[in-house]
XYZ file of C-alpha atoms in Angstrom:
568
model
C 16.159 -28.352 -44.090
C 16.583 -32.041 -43.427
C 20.062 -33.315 -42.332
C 21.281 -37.262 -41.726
C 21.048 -38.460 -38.144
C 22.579 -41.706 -36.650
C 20.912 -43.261 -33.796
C 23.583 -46.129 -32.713
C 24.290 -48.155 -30.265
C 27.130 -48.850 -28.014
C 28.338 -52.026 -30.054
C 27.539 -50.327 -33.429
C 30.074 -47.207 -31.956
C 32.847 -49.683 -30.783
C 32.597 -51.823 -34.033
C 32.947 -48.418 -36.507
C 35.737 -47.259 -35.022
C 37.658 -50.051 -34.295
C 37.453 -51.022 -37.837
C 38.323 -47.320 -38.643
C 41.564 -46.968 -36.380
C 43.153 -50.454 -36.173
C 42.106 -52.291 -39.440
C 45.557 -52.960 -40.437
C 46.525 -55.066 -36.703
C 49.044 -51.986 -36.064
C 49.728 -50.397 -33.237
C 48.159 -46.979 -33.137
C 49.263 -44.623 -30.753
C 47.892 -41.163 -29.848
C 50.355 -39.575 -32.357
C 49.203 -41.851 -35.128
C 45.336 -41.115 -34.350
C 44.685 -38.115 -37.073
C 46.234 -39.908 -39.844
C 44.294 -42.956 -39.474
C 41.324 -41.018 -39.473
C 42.562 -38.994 -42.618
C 42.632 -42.124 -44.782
C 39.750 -43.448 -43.679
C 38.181 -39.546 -44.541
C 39.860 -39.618 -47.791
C 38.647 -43.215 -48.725
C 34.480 -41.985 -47.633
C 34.040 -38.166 -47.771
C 32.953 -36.725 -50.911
C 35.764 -34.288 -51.843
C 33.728 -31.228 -53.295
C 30.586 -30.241 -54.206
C 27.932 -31.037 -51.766
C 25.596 -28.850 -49.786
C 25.518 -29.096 -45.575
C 24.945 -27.258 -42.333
C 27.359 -25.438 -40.439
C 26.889 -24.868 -36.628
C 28.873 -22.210 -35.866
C 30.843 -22.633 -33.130
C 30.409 -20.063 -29.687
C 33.793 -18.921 -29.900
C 33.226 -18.256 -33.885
C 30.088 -16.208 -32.897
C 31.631 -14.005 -30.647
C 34.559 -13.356 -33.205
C 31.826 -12.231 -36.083
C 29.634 -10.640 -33.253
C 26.363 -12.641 -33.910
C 24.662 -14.512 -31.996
C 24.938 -18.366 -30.769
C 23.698 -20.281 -31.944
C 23.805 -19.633 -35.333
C 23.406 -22.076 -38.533
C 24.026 -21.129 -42.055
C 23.756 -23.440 -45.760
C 27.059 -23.688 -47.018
C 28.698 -25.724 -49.976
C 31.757 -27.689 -49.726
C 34.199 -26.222 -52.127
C 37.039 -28.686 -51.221
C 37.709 -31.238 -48.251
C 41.204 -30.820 -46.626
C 41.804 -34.717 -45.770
C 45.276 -34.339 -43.660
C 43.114 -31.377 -41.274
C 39.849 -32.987 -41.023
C 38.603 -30.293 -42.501
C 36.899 -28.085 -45.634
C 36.791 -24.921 -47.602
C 33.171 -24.205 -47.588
C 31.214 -21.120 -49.304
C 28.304 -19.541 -47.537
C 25.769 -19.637 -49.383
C 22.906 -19.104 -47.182
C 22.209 -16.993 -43.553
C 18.886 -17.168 -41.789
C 19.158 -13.359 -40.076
C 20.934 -10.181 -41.846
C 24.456 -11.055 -40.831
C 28.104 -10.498 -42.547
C 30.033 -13.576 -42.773
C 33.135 -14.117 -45.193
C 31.829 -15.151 -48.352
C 34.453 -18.655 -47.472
C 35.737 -19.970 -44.610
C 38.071 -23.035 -43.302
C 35.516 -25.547 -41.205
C 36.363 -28.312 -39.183
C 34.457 -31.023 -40.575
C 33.070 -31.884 -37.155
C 31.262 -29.124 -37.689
C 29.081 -29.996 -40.452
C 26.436 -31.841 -41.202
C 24.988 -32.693 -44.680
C 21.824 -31.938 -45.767
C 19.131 -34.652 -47.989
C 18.815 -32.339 -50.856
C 21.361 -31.923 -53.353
C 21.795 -30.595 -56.352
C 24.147 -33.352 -57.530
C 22.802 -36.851 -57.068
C 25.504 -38.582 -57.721
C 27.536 -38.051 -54.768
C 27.260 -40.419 -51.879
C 25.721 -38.124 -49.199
C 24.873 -41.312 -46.825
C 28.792 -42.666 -46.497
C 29.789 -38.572 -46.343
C 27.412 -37.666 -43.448
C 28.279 -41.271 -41.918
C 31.843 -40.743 -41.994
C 31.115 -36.988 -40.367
C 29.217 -38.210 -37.665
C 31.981 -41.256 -36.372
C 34.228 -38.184 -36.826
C 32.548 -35.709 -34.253
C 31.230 -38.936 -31.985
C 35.406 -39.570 -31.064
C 36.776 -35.957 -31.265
C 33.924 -34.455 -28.537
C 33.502 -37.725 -26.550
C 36.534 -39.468 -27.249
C 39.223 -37.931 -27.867
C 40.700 -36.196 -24.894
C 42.996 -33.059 -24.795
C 45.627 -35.169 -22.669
C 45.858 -37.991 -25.149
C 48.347 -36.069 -27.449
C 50.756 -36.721 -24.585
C 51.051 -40.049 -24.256
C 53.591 -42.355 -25.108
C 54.246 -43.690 -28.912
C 54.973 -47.349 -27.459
C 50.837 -47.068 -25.991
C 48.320 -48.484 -28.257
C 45.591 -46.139 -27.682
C 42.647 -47.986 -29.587
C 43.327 -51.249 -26.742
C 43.525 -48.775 -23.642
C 40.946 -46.374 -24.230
C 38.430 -47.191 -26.788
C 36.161 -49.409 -25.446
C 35.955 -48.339 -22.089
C 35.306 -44.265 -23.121
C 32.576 -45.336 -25.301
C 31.442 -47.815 -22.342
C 31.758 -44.400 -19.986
C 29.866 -41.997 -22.618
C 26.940 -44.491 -22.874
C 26.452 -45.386 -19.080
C 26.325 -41.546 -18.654
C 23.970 -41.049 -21.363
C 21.601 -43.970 -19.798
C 21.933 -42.510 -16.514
C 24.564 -45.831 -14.956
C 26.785 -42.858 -13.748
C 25.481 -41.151 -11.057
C 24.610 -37.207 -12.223
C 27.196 -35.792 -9.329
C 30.120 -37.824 -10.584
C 28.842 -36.909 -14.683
C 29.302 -33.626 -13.111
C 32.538 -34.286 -11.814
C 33.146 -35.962 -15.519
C 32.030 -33.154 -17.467
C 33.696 -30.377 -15.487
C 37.219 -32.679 -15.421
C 36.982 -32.425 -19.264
C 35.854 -28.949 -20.054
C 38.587 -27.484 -17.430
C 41.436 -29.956 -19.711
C 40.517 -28.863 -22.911
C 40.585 -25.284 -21.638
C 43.893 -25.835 -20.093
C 45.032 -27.512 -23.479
C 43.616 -24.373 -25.374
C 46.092 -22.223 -22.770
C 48.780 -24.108 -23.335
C 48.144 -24.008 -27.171
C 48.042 -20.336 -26.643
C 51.367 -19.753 -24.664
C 53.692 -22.154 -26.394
C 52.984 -20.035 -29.836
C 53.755 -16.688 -27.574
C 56.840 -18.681 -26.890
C 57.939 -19.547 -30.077
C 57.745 -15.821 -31.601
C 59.683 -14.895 -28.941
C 62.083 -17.214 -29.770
C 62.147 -16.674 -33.396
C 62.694 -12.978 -32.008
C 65.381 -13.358 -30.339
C 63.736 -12.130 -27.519
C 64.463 -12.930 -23.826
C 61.233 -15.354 -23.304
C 59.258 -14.266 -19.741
C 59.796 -16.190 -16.645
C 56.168 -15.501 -15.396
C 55.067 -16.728 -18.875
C 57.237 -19.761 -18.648
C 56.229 -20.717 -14.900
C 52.516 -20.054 -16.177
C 52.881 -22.559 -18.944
C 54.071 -25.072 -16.248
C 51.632 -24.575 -14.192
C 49.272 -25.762 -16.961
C 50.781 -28.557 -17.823
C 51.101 -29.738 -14.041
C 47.174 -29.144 -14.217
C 47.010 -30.980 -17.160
C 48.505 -34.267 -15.483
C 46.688 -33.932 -12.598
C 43.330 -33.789 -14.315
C 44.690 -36.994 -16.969
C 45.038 -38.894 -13.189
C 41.545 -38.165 -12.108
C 40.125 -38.884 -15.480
C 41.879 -42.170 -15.304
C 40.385 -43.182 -12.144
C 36.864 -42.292 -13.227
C 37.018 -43.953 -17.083
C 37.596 -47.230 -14.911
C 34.295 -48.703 -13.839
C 35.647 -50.821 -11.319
C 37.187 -47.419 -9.435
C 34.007 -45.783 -10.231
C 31.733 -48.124 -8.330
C 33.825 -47.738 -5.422
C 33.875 -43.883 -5.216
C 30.350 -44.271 -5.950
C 29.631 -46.509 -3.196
C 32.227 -44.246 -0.930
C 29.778 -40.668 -1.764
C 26.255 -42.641 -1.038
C 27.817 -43.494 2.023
C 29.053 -40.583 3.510
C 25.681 -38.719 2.434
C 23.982 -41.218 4.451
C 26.318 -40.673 7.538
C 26.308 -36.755 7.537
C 22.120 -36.525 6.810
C 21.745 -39.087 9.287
C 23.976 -36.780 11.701
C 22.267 -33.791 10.886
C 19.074 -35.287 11.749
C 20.330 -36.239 15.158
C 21.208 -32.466 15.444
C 17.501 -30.682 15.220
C 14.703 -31.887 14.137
C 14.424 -31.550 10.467
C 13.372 -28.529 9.447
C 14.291 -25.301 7.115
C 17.959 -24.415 8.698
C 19.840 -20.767 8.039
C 23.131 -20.001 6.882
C 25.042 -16.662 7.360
C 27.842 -16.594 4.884
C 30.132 -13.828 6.534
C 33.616 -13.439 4.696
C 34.599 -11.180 7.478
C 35.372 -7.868 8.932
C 34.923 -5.924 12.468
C 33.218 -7.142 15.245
C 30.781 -3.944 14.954
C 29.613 -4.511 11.213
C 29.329 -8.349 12.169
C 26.860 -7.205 14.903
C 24.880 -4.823 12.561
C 24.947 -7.460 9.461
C 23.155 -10.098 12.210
C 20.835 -7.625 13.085
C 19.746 -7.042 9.103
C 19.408 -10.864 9.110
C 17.673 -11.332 11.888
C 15.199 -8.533 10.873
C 14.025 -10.351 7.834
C 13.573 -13.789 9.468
C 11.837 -16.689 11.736
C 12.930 -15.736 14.921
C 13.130 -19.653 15.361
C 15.232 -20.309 12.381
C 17.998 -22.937 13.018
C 21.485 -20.907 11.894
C 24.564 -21.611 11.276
C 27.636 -19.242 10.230
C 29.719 -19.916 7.516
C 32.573 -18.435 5.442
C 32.634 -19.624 2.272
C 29.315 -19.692 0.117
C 30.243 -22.507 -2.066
C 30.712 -24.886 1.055
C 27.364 -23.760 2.475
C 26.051 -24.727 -0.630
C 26.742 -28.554 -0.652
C 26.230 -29.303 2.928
C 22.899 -27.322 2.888
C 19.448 -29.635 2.182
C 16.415 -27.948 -0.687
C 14.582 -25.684 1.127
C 17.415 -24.015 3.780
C 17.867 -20.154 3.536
C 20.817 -18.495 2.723
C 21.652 -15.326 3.684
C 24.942 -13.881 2.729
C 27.032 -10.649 3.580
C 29.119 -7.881 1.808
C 32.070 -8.875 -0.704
C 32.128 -11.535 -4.031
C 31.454 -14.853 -3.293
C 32.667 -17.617 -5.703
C 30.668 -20.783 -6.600
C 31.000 -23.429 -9.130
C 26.872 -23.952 -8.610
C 23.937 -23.532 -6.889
C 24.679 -27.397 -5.193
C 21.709 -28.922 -3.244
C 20.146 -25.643 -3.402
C 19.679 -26.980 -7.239
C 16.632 -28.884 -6.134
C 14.822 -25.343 -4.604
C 15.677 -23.019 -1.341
C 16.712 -19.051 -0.997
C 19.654 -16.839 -1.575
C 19.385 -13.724 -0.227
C 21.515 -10.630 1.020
C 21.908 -9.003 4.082
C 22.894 -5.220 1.768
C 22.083 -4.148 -1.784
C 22.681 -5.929 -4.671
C 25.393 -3.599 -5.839
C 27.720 -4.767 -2.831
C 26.615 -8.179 -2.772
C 27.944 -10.284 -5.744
C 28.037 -14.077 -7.067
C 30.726 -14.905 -9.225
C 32.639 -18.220 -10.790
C 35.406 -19.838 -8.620
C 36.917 -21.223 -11.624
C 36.602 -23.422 -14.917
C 35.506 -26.510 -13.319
C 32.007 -25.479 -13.612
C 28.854 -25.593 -15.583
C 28.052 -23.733 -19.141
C 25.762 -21.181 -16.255
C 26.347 -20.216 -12.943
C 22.921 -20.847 -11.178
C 21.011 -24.337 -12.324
C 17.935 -24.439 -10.918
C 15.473 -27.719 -11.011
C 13.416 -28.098 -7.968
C 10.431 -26.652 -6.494
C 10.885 -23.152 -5.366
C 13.881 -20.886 -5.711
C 14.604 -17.253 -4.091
C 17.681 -15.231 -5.315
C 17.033 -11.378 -3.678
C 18.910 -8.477 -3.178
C 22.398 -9.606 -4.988
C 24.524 -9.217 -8.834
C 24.877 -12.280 -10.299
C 27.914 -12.258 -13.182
C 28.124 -14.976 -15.918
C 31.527 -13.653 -15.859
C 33.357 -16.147 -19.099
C 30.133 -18.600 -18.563
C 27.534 -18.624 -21.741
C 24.902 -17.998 -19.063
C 23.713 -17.020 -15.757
C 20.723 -18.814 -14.452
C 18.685 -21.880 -15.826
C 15.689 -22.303 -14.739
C 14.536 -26.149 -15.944
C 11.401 -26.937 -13.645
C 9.533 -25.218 -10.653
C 9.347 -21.767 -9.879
C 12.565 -19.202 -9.990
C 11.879 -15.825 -7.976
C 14.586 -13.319 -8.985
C 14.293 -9.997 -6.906
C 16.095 -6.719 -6.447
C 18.872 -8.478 -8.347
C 21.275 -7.536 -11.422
C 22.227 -9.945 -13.783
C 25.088 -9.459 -15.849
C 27.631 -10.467 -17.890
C 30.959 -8.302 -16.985
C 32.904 -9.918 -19.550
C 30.707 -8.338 -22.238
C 29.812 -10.559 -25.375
C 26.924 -11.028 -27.624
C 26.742 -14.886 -27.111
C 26.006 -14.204 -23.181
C 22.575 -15.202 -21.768
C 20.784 -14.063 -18.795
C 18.167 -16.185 -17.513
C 17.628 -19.238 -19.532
C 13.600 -20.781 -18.562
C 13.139 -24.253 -20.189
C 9.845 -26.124 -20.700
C 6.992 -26.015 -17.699
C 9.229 -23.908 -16.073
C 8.376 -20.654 -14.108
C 10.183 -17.319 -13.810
C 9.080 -14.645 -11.595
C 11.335 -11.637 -11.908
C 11.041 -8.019 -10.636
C 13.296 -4.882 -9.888
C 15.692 -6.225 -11.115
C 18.630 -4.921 -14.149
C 19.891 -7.119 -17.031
C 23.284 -5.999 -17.936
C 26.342 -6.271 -20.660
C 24.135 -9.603 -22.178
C 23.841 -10.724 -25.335
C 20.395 -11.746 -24.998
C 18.630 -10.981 -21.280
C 15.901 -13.690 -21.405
C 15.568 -16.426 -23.426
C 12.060 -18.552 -22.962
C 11.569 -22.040 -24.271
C 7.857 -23.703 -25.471
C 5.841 -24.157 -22.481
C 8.344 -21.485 -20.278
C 6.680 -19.020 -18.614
C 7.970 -15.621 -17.475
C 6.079 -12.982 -15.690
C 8.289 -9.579 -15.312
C 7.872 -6.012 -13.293
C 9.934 -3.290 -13.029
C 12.766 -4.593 -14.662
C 14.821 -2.550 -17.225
C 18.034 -3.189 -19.576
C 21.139 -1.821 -20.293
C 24.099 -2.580 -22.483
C 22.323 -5.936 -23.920
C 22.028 -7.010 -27.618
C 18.539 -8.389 -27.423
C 15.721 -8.137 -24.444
C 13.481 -11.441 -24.402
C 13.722 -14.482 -26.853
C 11.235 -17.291 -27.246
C 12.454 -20.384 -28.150
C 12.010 -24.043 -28.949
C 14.242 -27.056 -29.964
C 13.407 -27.860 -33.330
C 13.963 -31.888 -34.269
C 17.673 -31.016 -35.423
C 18.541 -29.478 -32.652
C 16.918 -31.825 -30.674
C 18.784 -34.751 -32.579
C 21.984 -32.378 -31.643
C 21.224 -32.385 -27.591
C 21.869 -36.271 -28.363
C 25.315 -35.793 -28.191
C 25.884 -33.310 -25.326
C 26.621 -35.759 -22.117
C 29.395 -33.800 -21.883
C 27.710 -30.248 -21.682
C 24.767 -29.405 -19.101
C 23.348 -26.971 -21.320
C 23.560 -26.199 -24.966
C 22.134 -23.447 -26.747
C 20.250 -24.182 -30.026
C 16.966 -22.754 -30.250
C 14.306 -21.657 -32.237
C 11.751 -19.223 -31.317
C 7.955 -20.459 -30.768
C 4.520 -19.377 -30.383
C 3.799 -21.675 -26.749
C 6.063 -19.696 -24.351
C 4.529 -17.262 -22.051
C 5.755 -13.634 -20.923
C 3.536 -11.317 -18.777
C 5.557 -8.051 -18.358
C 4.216 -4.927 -16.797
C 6.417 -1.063 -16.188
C 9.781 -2.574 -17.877
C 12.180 -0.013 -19.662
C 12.861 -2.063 -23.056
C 15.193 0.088 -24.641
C 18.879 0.728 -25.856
C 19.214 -2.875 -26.829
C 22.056 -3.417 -29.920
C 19.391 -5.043 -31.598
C 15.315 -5.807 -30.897
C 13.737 -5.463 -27.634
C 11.360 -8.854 -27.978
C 12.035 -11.704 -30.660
C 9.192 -14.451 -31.631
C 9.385 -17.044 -34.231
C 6.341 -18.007 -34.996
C 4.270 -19.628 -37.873
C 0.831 -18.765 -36.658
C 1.148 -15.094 -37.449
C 3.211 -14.965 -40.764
C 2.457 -14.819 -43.659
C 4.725 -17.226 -46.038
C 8.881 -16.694 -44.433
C 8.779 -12.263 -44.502
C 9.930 -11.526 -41.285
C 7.764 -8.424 -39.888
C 9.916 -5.922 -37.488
C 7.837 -3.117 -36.051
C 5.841 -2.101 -33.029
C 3.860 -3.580 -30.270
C 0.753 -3.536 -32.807
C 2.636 -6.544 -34.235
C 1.556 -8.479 -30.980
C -1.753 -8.222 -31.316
C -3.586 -11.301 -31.104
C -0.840 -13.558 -29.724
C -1.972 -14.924 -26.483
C 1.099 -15.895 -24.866
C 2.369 -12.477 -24.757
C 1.148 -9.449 -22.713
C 2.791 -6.209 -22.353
C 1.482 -3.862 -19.626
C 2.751 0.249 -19.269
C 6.023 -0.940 -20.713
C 8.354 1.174 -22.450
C 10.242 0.918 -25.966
C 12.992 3.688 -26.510
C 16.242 3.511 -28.865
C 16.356 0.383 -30.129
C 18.988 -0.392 -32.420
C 16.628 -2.540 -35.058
C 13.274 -2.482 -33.674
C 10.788 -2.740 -30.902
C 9.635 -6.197 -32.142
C 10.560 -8.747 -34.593
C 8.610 -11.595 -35.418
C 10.147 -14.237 -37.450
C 9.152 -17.857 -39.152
C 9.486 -20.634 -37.033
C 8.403 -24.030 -38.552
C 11.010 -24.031 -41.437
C 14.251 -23.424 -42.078
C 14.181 -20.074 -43.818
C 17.550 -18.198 -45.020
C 19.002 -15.487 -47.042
C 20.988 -15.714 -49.953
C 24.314 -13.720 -49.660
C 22.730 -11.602 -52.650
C 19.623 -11.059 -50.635
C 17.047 -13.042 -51.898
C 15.287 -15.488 -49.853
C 16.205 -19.265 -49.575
C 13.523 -21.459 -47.630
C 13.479 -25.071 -47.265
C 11.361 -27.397 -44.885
């Protein structure tokens, strides 16, 4: 199913919505913002009656229980100008879920389709006008803007120079640490914003109550806003490029001085790190003698007590050994670009966990040569997943990875194109979907086993959509929309693949369908696909099926009555 796509440039962007938000030589202030775009939606959008695409949000998932991403046909039964937003009726799913026959969408959210039944309509200014819409509210638009004073024009202060920001990040001007620091900033203030949201409501029923409003709910809520400031400051420093090329020029320089010292130190070389987060003097003594058991004598080590720390100051390559307790990261830092984390116990007593918001869409981002994770749980805990693996080779051993904030939108390990996963003895647990393989990924499994996931293995590709989708996401390492494909590889041998929610492998594929029936059965259904190789593995109490194949190369959906739907 085709949908309109807008490939503009910086000028085109600045031009658009300039025109759009100060035509009439007003001042425009952040309080003024939404109804200047709900003329201009008014004057453009068709009001009713035409057919689009609606990406269901992650948080929407998780409320329905299905899984992200998901994309169903739906027709626009009337546009809500003054909310930037639509009454839409489903009219099409592409897997056997329940949805409400109608729903409220943001418009943002939608994204109209070539084909329609009614000709007339002007589906090129509609999908136009959608597009400038989602381009300023998820690159724009920040959630501190609301906040600002009435007297500020906000088209002359921030316009140009956030568009100016979003384009030297997506053409690679902004160095990717301080995107990082750019993304996370933003992420961390529209969650804030969202808490906020949340405890001003609580607030005001209390208040309409009569109720004696809680002090720990009122401190809370100031808190946030403090947090909220601070993060507006940094963000203001950063959108400024002459600020930028100064902190810029600051971080290159202090790299230089502290690899240049470290070279003076030893001669270069793997190094060790012992992240201890303390006890006695006696299990100190026996933890050192575990690590020193399973090392180079002649190992260069250093002892550390914090895990995320060790991570930035540590080069690609260095080991990592780490002791008893939760450590807290917000990544995998230069160990990004390949090395080893391993533990000095079992995995059970050894856990990796998110410091806080200001992190990635996954814990562990992995994009270098070689990676080792051994002997330790690794929890998404509110992340969407818990290891990418984007290039090289990923060992995971004796590990569990989990999700302890339970959710069907939760991934596991996440292998992208000509990228390697080697993973054995090791437990998926409380995911939505434990592995999820892109075209050209390749995944070779022993021993491993399942419980309390959704799905076991998915194999994926990004289809053009979707790929005309990752466009837009500057702002997000990593988003989810896949497909499944027939290129991926996965050689598994004595895995337990049972007690998933749902099916224990899922493959879209064109090559071995017949016309767009989905076929759910047995192993017998894998016969003659290359990629795939299953070896004294074990299927028990699935919840749908052993295996599903479904059609890949078109956009294929059910009817709410039932009846298929497919369009190319």
């Amino acid at each position: 199913m085709e949908v309109y796509t807008f490939d503009k440039s910086l000028q085109e962007r600045l031009v658009e919505l300039t025109e759009i938000l100060s035509s009439r030589g007003e001042v425009v202030p952040a309080s003024q913002i939404q109804a200047e775009w709900s003329y201009h939606v008014e004057l453009v959008i068709e009001p009713v009656g035409w057919q689009a695409l609606w990406k269901i949000p992650r948080l929407v998932c998780e409320d329905f229980q299905i899984h992200y991403p998901t994309i169903v046909v739906v027709e626009i039964e009337q546009v809500e100008f003054a909310d930037l937003s639509a009454l839409v009726k489903i009219t099409a799913v592409q897997d056997e879920i329940h949805l409400p026959e109608k729903y409220d969408v943001p418009l943002i959210e939608l994204y109209p389709t070539h084909n329609q039944e009614n000709n007339a309509l002007d589906m090129v200014g509609t999908a136009s006008c959608i597009d400038q819409l989602r381009f300023f509210y998820n690159y724009l638009w920040m959630p501190w803007d609301i906040d600002d004073d009435d007297n500020t024009d906000w088209v002359s202060v921030h316009l140009e120079t956030r568009i100016r920001l979003f384009f030297d990040m997506k053409r690679g001007v902004v160095s990717k640490d301080t995107s990082d620091v750019i993304r996370s900033l933003i992420r961390e203030g529209r969650e804030v914003q969202q808490k906020i949201s949340r405890l001003e409501d609580t607030i005001s029923e209390e208040e309409d109550t009569h109720e004696v409003v809680d002090g720990g709910t009122a401190c809370q809520l100031m808190k946030l806003h403090f947090r909220l400031q601070q993060i507006k400051r940094e963000m203001e420093v950063l959108e400024n490029p002459a600020m930028r090329e100064i902190l810029v020029k600051n971080r290159t320089t202090s790299l230089i001085n502290e690899k240049s010292q470290r070279k003076d130190s030893k001669e270069k070389g793997t190094e060790g790190y012992f992240v201890w987060l303390g006890g006695t003097l006696e299990e100190m003594k026996e933890a050192i003698t575990r690590v020193q058991a399973g090392l180079p004598s002649g190992l260069h080590f250093k002892i550390s007590g914090s895990l995320q720390e060790t991570v930035q100051v540590c080069d690609a390559g260095d080991i990592i050994v780490i002791g008893e307790g939760t450590h807290y990261i917000k990544s995998a830092g230069n160990l990004e670009e390949g090395g080893t984390i391993k533990s000095v116990c079992n995995a059970e007593q050894t856990i990796l966990s998110v410091k806080d918001t200001e992190t990635a869409p996954s814990l562990l981002d992995f994009s270098g040569n070689e990676v080792l994770l051994e002997g330790i749980t690794i929890d998404a805990g509110d992340l969407r997943a818990v290891v990418i693996v984007r290039a090289g080779i990923t060992k995971i051993l004796n590990c569990v990875i989990c999700a302890s904030n339970q959710s069907i939108v939760k991934l596991g390990v996440v292998v992208l194109p000509n990228a390697k996963l080697i993973i054995e003895d090791t437990v998926f647990d409380g995911l939505g979907t434990a592995v999820v393989i892109y075209n050209k990924g390749e995944v070779y499994m022993n021993n491993c086993s399942f419980k309390n996931c959704v799905e076991g293995v998915q194999v994926c590709h990004f289809p053009i959509f979707f790929l005309y989708l990752l466009n837009y996401q500057f702002y997000c390492t990593f988003v989810l929309f896949m497909q499944l494909y027939d290129s991926a590889k996965l050689v598994a041998s004595s895995c337990f693949l049972g007690q998933f929610k749902e099916y224990a492998l899922r493959l879209e594929t064109q090559k071995h369908l017949q016309g767009m029936e989905s076929k759910c059965g047995g192993t017998e259904l894998l016969e003659g696909i290359s990629g795939i190789s299953l070896k004294e593995c074990n299927f028990a109490d699935n919840g749908k099926g052993n295996v599903v194949l479904k059609p890949g190369t078109a956009f294929a959906s059910m009817k709410q009555d039932g009846t298929v739907n497919t369009e190319t």
